[in-house]
Coordinates of C-alpha atoms and ligand atoms in Angstrom, one line a residue:
M951 CA 143.4 102.2 168.0
S952 CA 141.9 99.4 166.1
G953 CA 138.4 99.6 165.1
P954 CA 136.4 100.1 162.0
S955 CA 137.3 103.1 160.1
S956 CA 135.0 104.8 157.7
S957 CA 137.1 103.7 154.8
D958 CA 136.9 100.0 155.7
G959 CA 133.3 99.7 154.8
P960 CA 131.9 97.7 157.7
D961 CA 130.8 100.8 159.4
E962 CA 128.6 101.5 156.4
V963 CA 126.6 98.4 157.3
T964 CA 123.7 99.6 159.4
A965 CA 121.1 97.5 161.2
P966 CA 117.8 97.4 159.3
T967 CA 115.1 99.4 161.0
A968 CA 112.2 97.8 162.6
E969 CA 109.9 99.4 160.0
R970 CA 112.0 98.1 157.2
V971 CA 111.8 94.5 158.6
E972 CA 108.1 94.8 159.2
Q973 CA 107.7 95.9 155.6
L974 CA 109.6 92.9 154.4
V975 CA 107.4 90.7 156.4
R976 CA 104.2 92.3 155.0
E977 CA 105.6 92.0 151.5
A978 CA 106.3 88.3 152.0
I979 CA 102.9 87.6 153.5
A980 CA 101.2 89.5 150.7
A981 CA 103.1 87.6 148.1
F982 CA 102.1 84.3 149.8
A983 CA 98.5 85.3 149.9
Q984 CA 98.5 86.1 146.2
A985 CA 99.9 82.7 145.3
T986 CA 97.0 80.3 144.5
T987 CA 99.0 77.3 143.3
A988 CA 101.8 75.3 144.8
A989 CA 104.1 76.5 141.9
D990 CA 103.3 80.2 142.6
L991 CA 103.8 79.7 146.3
N992 CA 107.2 78.2 145.6
T993 CA 108.2 81.2 143.6
A994 CA 107.1 83.5 146.4
R995 CA 108.9 81.3 148.9
L996 CA 112.2 81.6 147.0
A997 CA 111.8 85.4 146.6
H998 CA 111.0 86.0 150.3
T999 CA 112.8 83.3 152.2
G1000 CA 115.5 82.1 149.7
D1001 CA 119.2 82.7 150.0
R1002 CA 119.0 85.9 148.1
S1003 CA 115.8 87.2 149.7
P1004 CA 116.1 90.6 151.6
L1005 CA 115.6 88.9 154.9
A1006 CA 118.3 86.3 154.3
L1007 CA 120.7 89.0 153.2
A1008 CA 119.9 91.0 156.2
N1009 CA 120.4 88.0 158.4
R1010 CA 123.8 87.4 156.8
G1011 CA 124.7 91.0 157.4
I1012 CA 124.2 90.7 161.1
G1013 CA 127.8 89.6 161.5
Q1014 CA 129.0 92.7 160.0
L1015 CA 127.1 95.0 162.3
P1016 CA 128.8 96.8 165.2
P1017 CA 128.7 94.2 168.0
A1018 CA 126.4 96.4 170.1
D1019 CA 123.7 96.3 167.4
R1020 CA 123.9 92.6 166.6
K1021 CA 121.7 91.3 169.4
D1022 CA 118.7 93.5 168.6
A1023 CA 119.1 93.1 164.9
G1024 CA 119.4 89.3 165.3
R1025 CA 116.2 89.2 167.4
L1026 CA 114.4 91.5 165.0
I1027 CA 115.3 89.6 161.9
G1028 CA 114.9 86.2 163.6
Q1029 CA 111.4 87.1 164.7
A1030 CA 110.6 88.4 161.2
R1031 CA 111.9 85.2 159.6
G1032 CA 109.8 83.2 162.0
K1033 CA 106.7 85.1 161.1
V1034 CA 107.4 84.7 157.4
N1035 CA 108.0 81.0 157.7
Q1036 CA 104.7 80.5 159.7
A1037 CA 102.8 82.5 157.2
L1038 CA 104.3 80.4 154.4
A1039 CA 103.4 77.1 156.2
A1040 CA 99.8 78.3 156.8
R1041 CA 99.4 79.4 153.2
R1042 CA 100.9 76.2 151.9
E1043 CA 98.2 74.3 153.8
E1044 CA 95.5 76.4 152.3
V1045 CA 96.9 76.2 148.8
E1046 CA 97.3 72.4 149.0
A1047 CA 93.8 72.0 150.4
A1048 CA 92.3 74.1 147.6
E1049 CA 94.2 72.2 145.0
L1050 CA 93.0 68.9 146.4
E1051 CA 89.5 70.2 146.4
T1052 CA 89.7 71.3 142.8
M1053 CA 91.1 67.9 141.8
L1054 CA 88.4 66.1 143.7
Q1055 CA 85.8 68.2 142.1
A1056 CA 87.2 67.6 138.6
E1057 CA 87.3 63.9 139.2
T1058 CA 83.9 63.6 140.8
V1059 CA 81.5 61.1 139.2
D1060 CA 78.0 62.2 139.4
V1061 CA 76.1 58.9 139.7
T1062 CA 72.8 60.7 139.4
V1063 CA 73.4 62.0 135.9
P1064 CA 71.0 60.3 133.5
V1065 CA 72.8 57.9 131.2
E1066 CA 71.7 57.2 127.7
L1067 CA 71.2 53.5 127.7
S1068 CA 71.0 51.9 124.3
P1069 CA 68.5 49.0 124.4
V1070 CA 70.3 45.7 124.8
G1071 CA 67.6 43.8 123.0
A1072 CA 65.9 40.6 124.2
V1073 CA 64.7 37.3 122.9
H1074 CA 61.3 37.4 121.1
P1075 CA 58.5 36.4 123.5
I1076 CA 57.8 33.3 121.4
T1077 CA 61.4 32.2 121.7
G1078 CA 61.3 33.0 125.4
L1079 CA 58.2 30.9 125.9
I1080 CA 59.7 28.0 123.9
D1081 CA 62.8 28.1 126.1
R1082 CA 60.7 28.2 129.2
I1083 CA 58.6 25.2 128.1
S1084 CA 61.7 23.3 127.0
D1085 CA 63.1 23.9 130.4
V1086 CA 60.1 22.3 132.1
F1087 CA 60.8 19.1 130.2
V1088 CA 64.6 19.2 130.4
A1089 CA 64.1 19.4 134.2
M1090 CA 62.3 16.0 134.0
G1091 CA 65.1 14.5 132.0
W1092 CA 63.7 14.9 128.5
E1093 CA 65.8 16.0 125.6
V1094 CA 65.2 18.7 123.0
A1095 CA 65.1 17.4 119.4
E1096 CA 64.9 19.4 116.2
G1097 CA 63.9 18.7 112.6
P1098 CA 63.9 20.5 109.3
E1099 CA 61.1 22.9 108.3
A1100 CA 61.2 21.7 104.7
E1101 CA 60.3 18.1 105.4
A1102 CA 59.8 14.8 103.5
E1103 CA 56.2 14.4 102.7
W1104 CA 56.6 10.8 103.8
L1105 CA 57.6 11.8 107.4
N1106 CA 55.1 14.6 107.6
F1107 CA 52.2 12.3 106.6
D1108 CA 52.8 8.6 105.7
A1109 CA 55.0 7.7 108.6
L1110 CA 52.3 9.2 110.8
N1111 CA 49.6 7.0 109.3
I1112 CA 48.1 9.9 107.4
A1113 CA 46.9 8.2 104.2
P1114 CA 47.4 9.9 100.8
D1115 CA 43.7 10.6 100.6
H1116 CA 43.6 12.3 104.0
P1117 CA 42.0 15.8 103.7
A1118 CA 45.0 17.3 105.6
R1119 CA 47.2 16.4 102.7
G1120 CA 45.2 18.6 100.3
E1121 CA 46.8 21.5 98.7
T1122 CA 44.5 23.9 100.5
D1123 CA 46.2 23.1 103.8
T1124 CA 49.7 22.1 102.8
L1125 CA 52.5 24.2 101.3
F1126 CA 54.4 22.0 98.8
V1127 CA 57.9 22.8 97.8
D1128 CA 58.5 23.0 94.1
P1129 CA 58.5 20.7 92.2
P1130 CA 55.6 18.9 93.9
E1131 CA 56.8 15.4 92.7
A1132 CA 60.0 15.9 94.8
G1133 CA 57.8 15.0 97.8
V1134 CA 58.9 17.9 100.0
V1135 CA 56.5 19.9 102.1
M1136 CA 56.8 22.7 104.6
R1137 CA 56.0 20.7 107.6
T1138 CA 52.4 21.2 108.7
H1139 CA 53.1 20.2 112.3
T1140 CA 56.1 19.2 114.4
S1141 CA 54.9 15.5 114.5
P1142 CA 57.4 14.4 111.7
V1143 CA 60.1 14.8 114.4
Q1144 CA 58.4 11.7 116.0
G1145 CA 59.4 9.6 113.1
R1146 CA 62.9 11.1 112.9
T1147 CA 63.4 10.6 116.6
L1148 CA 62.3 7.0 116.5
L1149 CA 64.6 6.3 113.5
D1150 CA 67.6 8.1 114.9
R1151 CA 67.6 7.5 118.6
E1152 CA 68.0 4.6 120.9
L1153 CA 65.0 3.6 123.0
P1154 CA 63.7 4.7 125.4
V1155 CA 63.0 8.3 124.0
Y1156 CA 61.7 11.3 125.9
V1157 CA 62.0 14.3 123.6
V1158 CA 60.3 17.6 123.0
C1159 CA 60.6 19.3 119.7
P1160 CA 59.7 23.0 119.4
G1161 CA 59.7 24.7 116.0
K1162 CA 58.0 26.5 113.1
V1163 CA 55.2 24.9 111.2
Y1164 CA 53.4 26.1 108.0
R1165 CA 49.9 25.9 106.8
A1166 CA 48.1 27.6 103.9
D1167 CA 46.0 29.4 106.4
E1168 CA 44.3 32.7 106.8
F1169 CA 46.1 35.6 108.5
D1170 CA 43.8 36.8 111.2
A1171 CA 43.6 37.2 115.0
T1172 CA 43.6 33.5 115.6
H1173 CA 45.5 32.1 112.5
V1174 CA 48.9 32.8 111.1
P1175 CA 50.3 30.7 108.2
V1176 CA 53.6 30.2 110.0
F1177 CA 53.4 29.5 113.7
H1178 CA 55.1 27.3 116.3
Q1179 CA 54.3 24.1 118.0
I1180 CA 56.0 22.0 120.6
E1181 CA 55.8 18.3 120.1
G1182 CA 56.4 15.8 122.9
L1183 CA 57.2 12.1 122.4
C1184 CA 57.9 9.4 124.9
V1185 CA 58.4 5.8 124.0
D1186 CA 59.4 3.3 126.6
K1187 CA 58.2 0.1 128.1
G1188 CA 54.9 0.2 130.0
I1189 CA 53.8 3.7 129.0
T1190 CA 50.1 4.3 129.5
L1191 CA 47.5 7.1 129.1
G1192 CA 48.0 7.8 132.8
H1193 CA 51.6 8.9 132.1
L1194 CA 50.3 11.2 129.4
K1195 CA 47.8 12.8 131.7
G1196 CA 50.3 13.2 134.5
T1197 CA 52.9 14.7 132.2
L1198 CA 50.5 17.2 130.6
D1199 CA 49.0 18.2 134.0
H1200 CA 52.5 19.1 135.1
F1201 CA 53.2 20.9 131.8
A1202 CA 49.9 22.9 132.2
R1203 CA 50.7 23.9 135.8
A1204 CA 54.2 24.8 135.0
T1205 CA 52.9 27.0 132.2
F1206 CA 49.7 28.5 133.5
G1207 CA 49.9 28.1 137.2
D1208 CA 47.2 26.2 139.1
V1209 CA 44.8 25.2 136.3
R1210 CA 42.5 22.2 135.9
T1211 CA 42.8 20.1 132.8
R1212 CA 40.7 17.4 131.1
I1213 CA 41.2 15.1 128.1
R1214 CA 38.5 14.7 125.6
P1215 CA 38.3 12.1 122.9
N1216 CA 39.5 13.2 119.5
Y1217 CA 41.0 11.6 116.4
F1218 CA 44.6 11.8 115.1
P1219 CA 45.8 9.1 112.7
F1220 CA 49.1 8.7 114.5
T1221 CA 47.7 8.3 118.0
E1222 CA 45.2 5.7 119.3
P1223 CA 43.4 6.6 121.4
S1224 CA 43.6 10.3 120.7
A1225 CA 42.5 13.2 122.7
E1226 CA 42.3 16.9 123.0
L1227 CA 43.8 18.5 126.1
D1228 CA 41.5 21.2 127.5
L1229 CA 42.3 23.8 130.1
E1230 CA 39.7 25.1 132.5
C1231 CA 38.6 28.5 131.1
F1232 CA 40.9 31.1 132.8
V1233 CA 38.3 33.8 132.4
C1234 CA 35.0 32.3 133.8
H1235 CA 36.4 29.2 135.5
G1236 CA 33.3 27.4 134.3
D1237 CA 30.8 29.8 135.8
S1238 CA 29.3 30.6 132.4
V1239 CA 28.2 27.0 131.8
G1240 CA 24.4 26.8 131.9
N1241 CA 24.3 30.4 133.0
P1242 CA 23.0 32.5 130.1
D1243 CA 23.1 35.6 132.2
R1244 CA 26.9 35.4 132.4
P1245 CA 28.1 34.3 129.0
C1246 CA 31.8 33.9 128.4
R1247 CA 33.3 34.8 125.0
T1248 CA 36.7 33.1 125.8
C1249 CA 35.3 29.6 126.1
S1250 CA 31.9 30.2 124.3
S1251 CA 30.4 29.3 127.7
E1252 CA 31.8 25.8 127.6
G1253 CA 34.0 26.2 130.6
W1254 CA 36.9 24.7 128.8
I1255 CA 39.3 25.8 126.1
E1256 CA 41.2 23.6 123.8
W1257 CA 45.0 23.6 124.2
G1258 CA 46.4 20.9 122.0
G1259 CA 46.3 17.3 120.7
C1260 CA 47.7 14.2 122.3
G1261 CA 47.3 10.5 122.5
V1262 CA 48.9 7.1 122.8
V1263 CA 51.3 6.5 120.0
N1264 CA 49.6 4.4 117.3
P1265 CA 51.3 1.0 116.9
R1266 CA 51.5 1.7 113.2
V1267 CA 53.8 4.6 113.8
L1268 CA 56.1 2.4 116.0
I1269 CA 56.0 -0.4 113.3
A1270 CA 57.0 2.2 110.6
A1271 CA 60.1 3.0 112.7
G1272 CA 60.9 -0.7 113.2
I1273 CA 59.8 -0.8 116.8
D1274 CA 57.9 -3.8 118.3
P1275 CA 54.6 -2.4 119.7
E1276 CA 54.3 -5.5 121.8
V1277 CA 57.3 -4.4 123.8
Y1278 CA 57.2 -0.6 123.6
S1279 CA 54.4 1.9 123.9
G1280 CA 54.4 5.7 124.2
F1281 CA 52.5 8.9 124.1
A1282 CA 52.7 12.1 122.1
F1283 CA 51.3 15.6 122.2
G1284 CA 51.5 18.8 120.2
M1285 CA 50.7 22.3 121.4
G1286 CA 50.6 25.6 119.6
I1287 CA 53.0 28.1 121.1
E1288 CA 51.1 31.2 119.9
R1289 CA 47.9 29.7 121.3
T1290 CA 49.7 29.0 124.6
M1291 CA 50.9 32.6 124.7
M1292 CA 47.3 33.9 124.0
F1293 CA 46.1 32.1 127.1
R1294 CA 49.2 32.6 129.3
N1295 CA 49.7 36.3 128.5
N1296 CA 46.3 37.4 127.6
A1297 CA 47.4 38.2 124.1
A1298 CA 44.3 38.5 122.1
D1299 CA 45.7 38.9 118.6
M1300 CA 48.2 36.4 117.1
R1301 CA 49.3 38.9 114.5
D1302 CA 51.0 40.9 117.2
M1303 CA 53.3 37.9 117.7
V1304 CA 54.7 38.0 114.2
E1305 CA 54.6 41.7 113.3
G1306 CA 57.7 42.5 115.3
D1307 CA 56.4 45.7 117.0
I1308 CA 58.6 46.1 120.0
R1309 CA 55.8 47.5 122.0
F1310 CA 54.1 44.1 122.0
S1311 CA 57.3 42.4 123.2
R1312 CA 57.8 45.0 125.9
S1313 CA 54.2 44.5 127.2
L1314 CA 55.1 40.9 127.8
V1315 CA 58.3 41.6 129.7
G1316 CA 58.2 39.6 132.9
G1317 CA 55.2 37.7 131.5
A1318 CA 56.6 35.6 128.7
R1319 CA 59.7 34.6 130.5
Ligands
LIG1010 N1 50.3 17.2 115.2 C1 49.0 17.5 115.8 C2 48.5 18.8 115.2 O1 49.2 19.5 114.6 C3 49.0 17.5 117.3 C4 49.3 16.2 117.9 C5 50.6 15.9 118.2 C6 48.3 15.3 118.2 C7 50.9 14.7 118.8 C8 48.6 14.1 118.8 C9 49.9 13.8 119.1 O2 47.3 19.2 115.4

C-alpha cells in the first residue's frame, strides 16, 4: 500500500498543538509590546511574522501534515497569524503616534519663554525733536539747509549786520578758532546759514536750518555752552510780518499742541522789525498774572514764556547777498531746541540733555518723537 512510511519522514511532521500556537501568539504580542520605536517593531515583525518565523514555518509545514490534520492546523495557524498581524498593526499605530508626539514636543517653540532682547538703540531726544520740527516745515514745502559749525566770522556777524563793536562779538560770548586773525568762530547761532542760503540758492527760498551752536556760556540748568537751534528763513516777493506770525503759529501748534502765541518787539541787527515769539505759559495759562496768591515760577507770573527770536529780514542782509530789497522781502526766526524740549517735555534741567544718561532719553520715549 502506498502511504507514508515511518522512514519517509513526513509522518514525523505533526500538527502544532493549540497551546504551542497560542504561545507563539503570546510571544509575538509580547515582543511587539516591548518595541517602542518603529525600528524595534520592525525587528519584532521579522522575528514573528517573517518567512523564518515559527508561525510561517508552521504554516508552510501544513502541506506536509497528514491530510486529515491539515484543515484544523490550517485554521489554527491562520487564526494565530491573523491575531499576530492585528496586534502588529495596532502596536504600529501606537508606536508611530508616540514617535510623532515625541517629535512634536522636541520641535515645540514656546512663545512664552522670555527672550533676552538687546536694546536696539534710538535717536537722541534732541535729534528726534529736530527731525520732528524739520518735518513740520518740509510738509509745508520748505527745504532743510545745513552749514558748518566752524563758521566765517563775516557770515556769523558782518553779513548779518552785526557791527564789529557789537557786544555779542566780544570774546566773552564767542569762541574763536585759533589763530584769531583767521576770522573763524564757532557759530554762535544758526543765522549764518541765512547768508549762505541767500548766496547759494535761487530765490525764492524757504529753508530751515537745524544745528549746533556754541557760546562761551555757563553750564547750568538753563545754559549749556553747546546747544541746538533751528533757523528759519523765507525770502520771496510780498512777504510780510503776517506770514511770519502765521508760520510761527503753525510751528507752535505742531510742536506744543493748542497754544496761544504773541510777538513782542525786540531787537536783532539782522531783522527789522524784530520780535520775540512768546508762548502762553503752559503751567498757569496766565492765571498768575496780577494774582499774588497764585505765583507761577515757570513764567515769573508774566503769563508768557519766551520761545525765540524772529523778524522781517533786514534789507541790509538782502543787499549783502546781492538781493534787491525793493523786489524781495522775507522773514527769519531762530528757536533753541533744548529750550523747546524743556517746554514740550517738561524737562527742567538742560544738563540732562547733554549728559547722555539713557534714563533721561527713556523718560522721553513717546514724548520727544
Ligand atoms: N539768531 C538769533 C539768536 O540766536 C535768533 C534769531 C534768528 C532772531 C532769526 C531773529 C531772526 O538769538
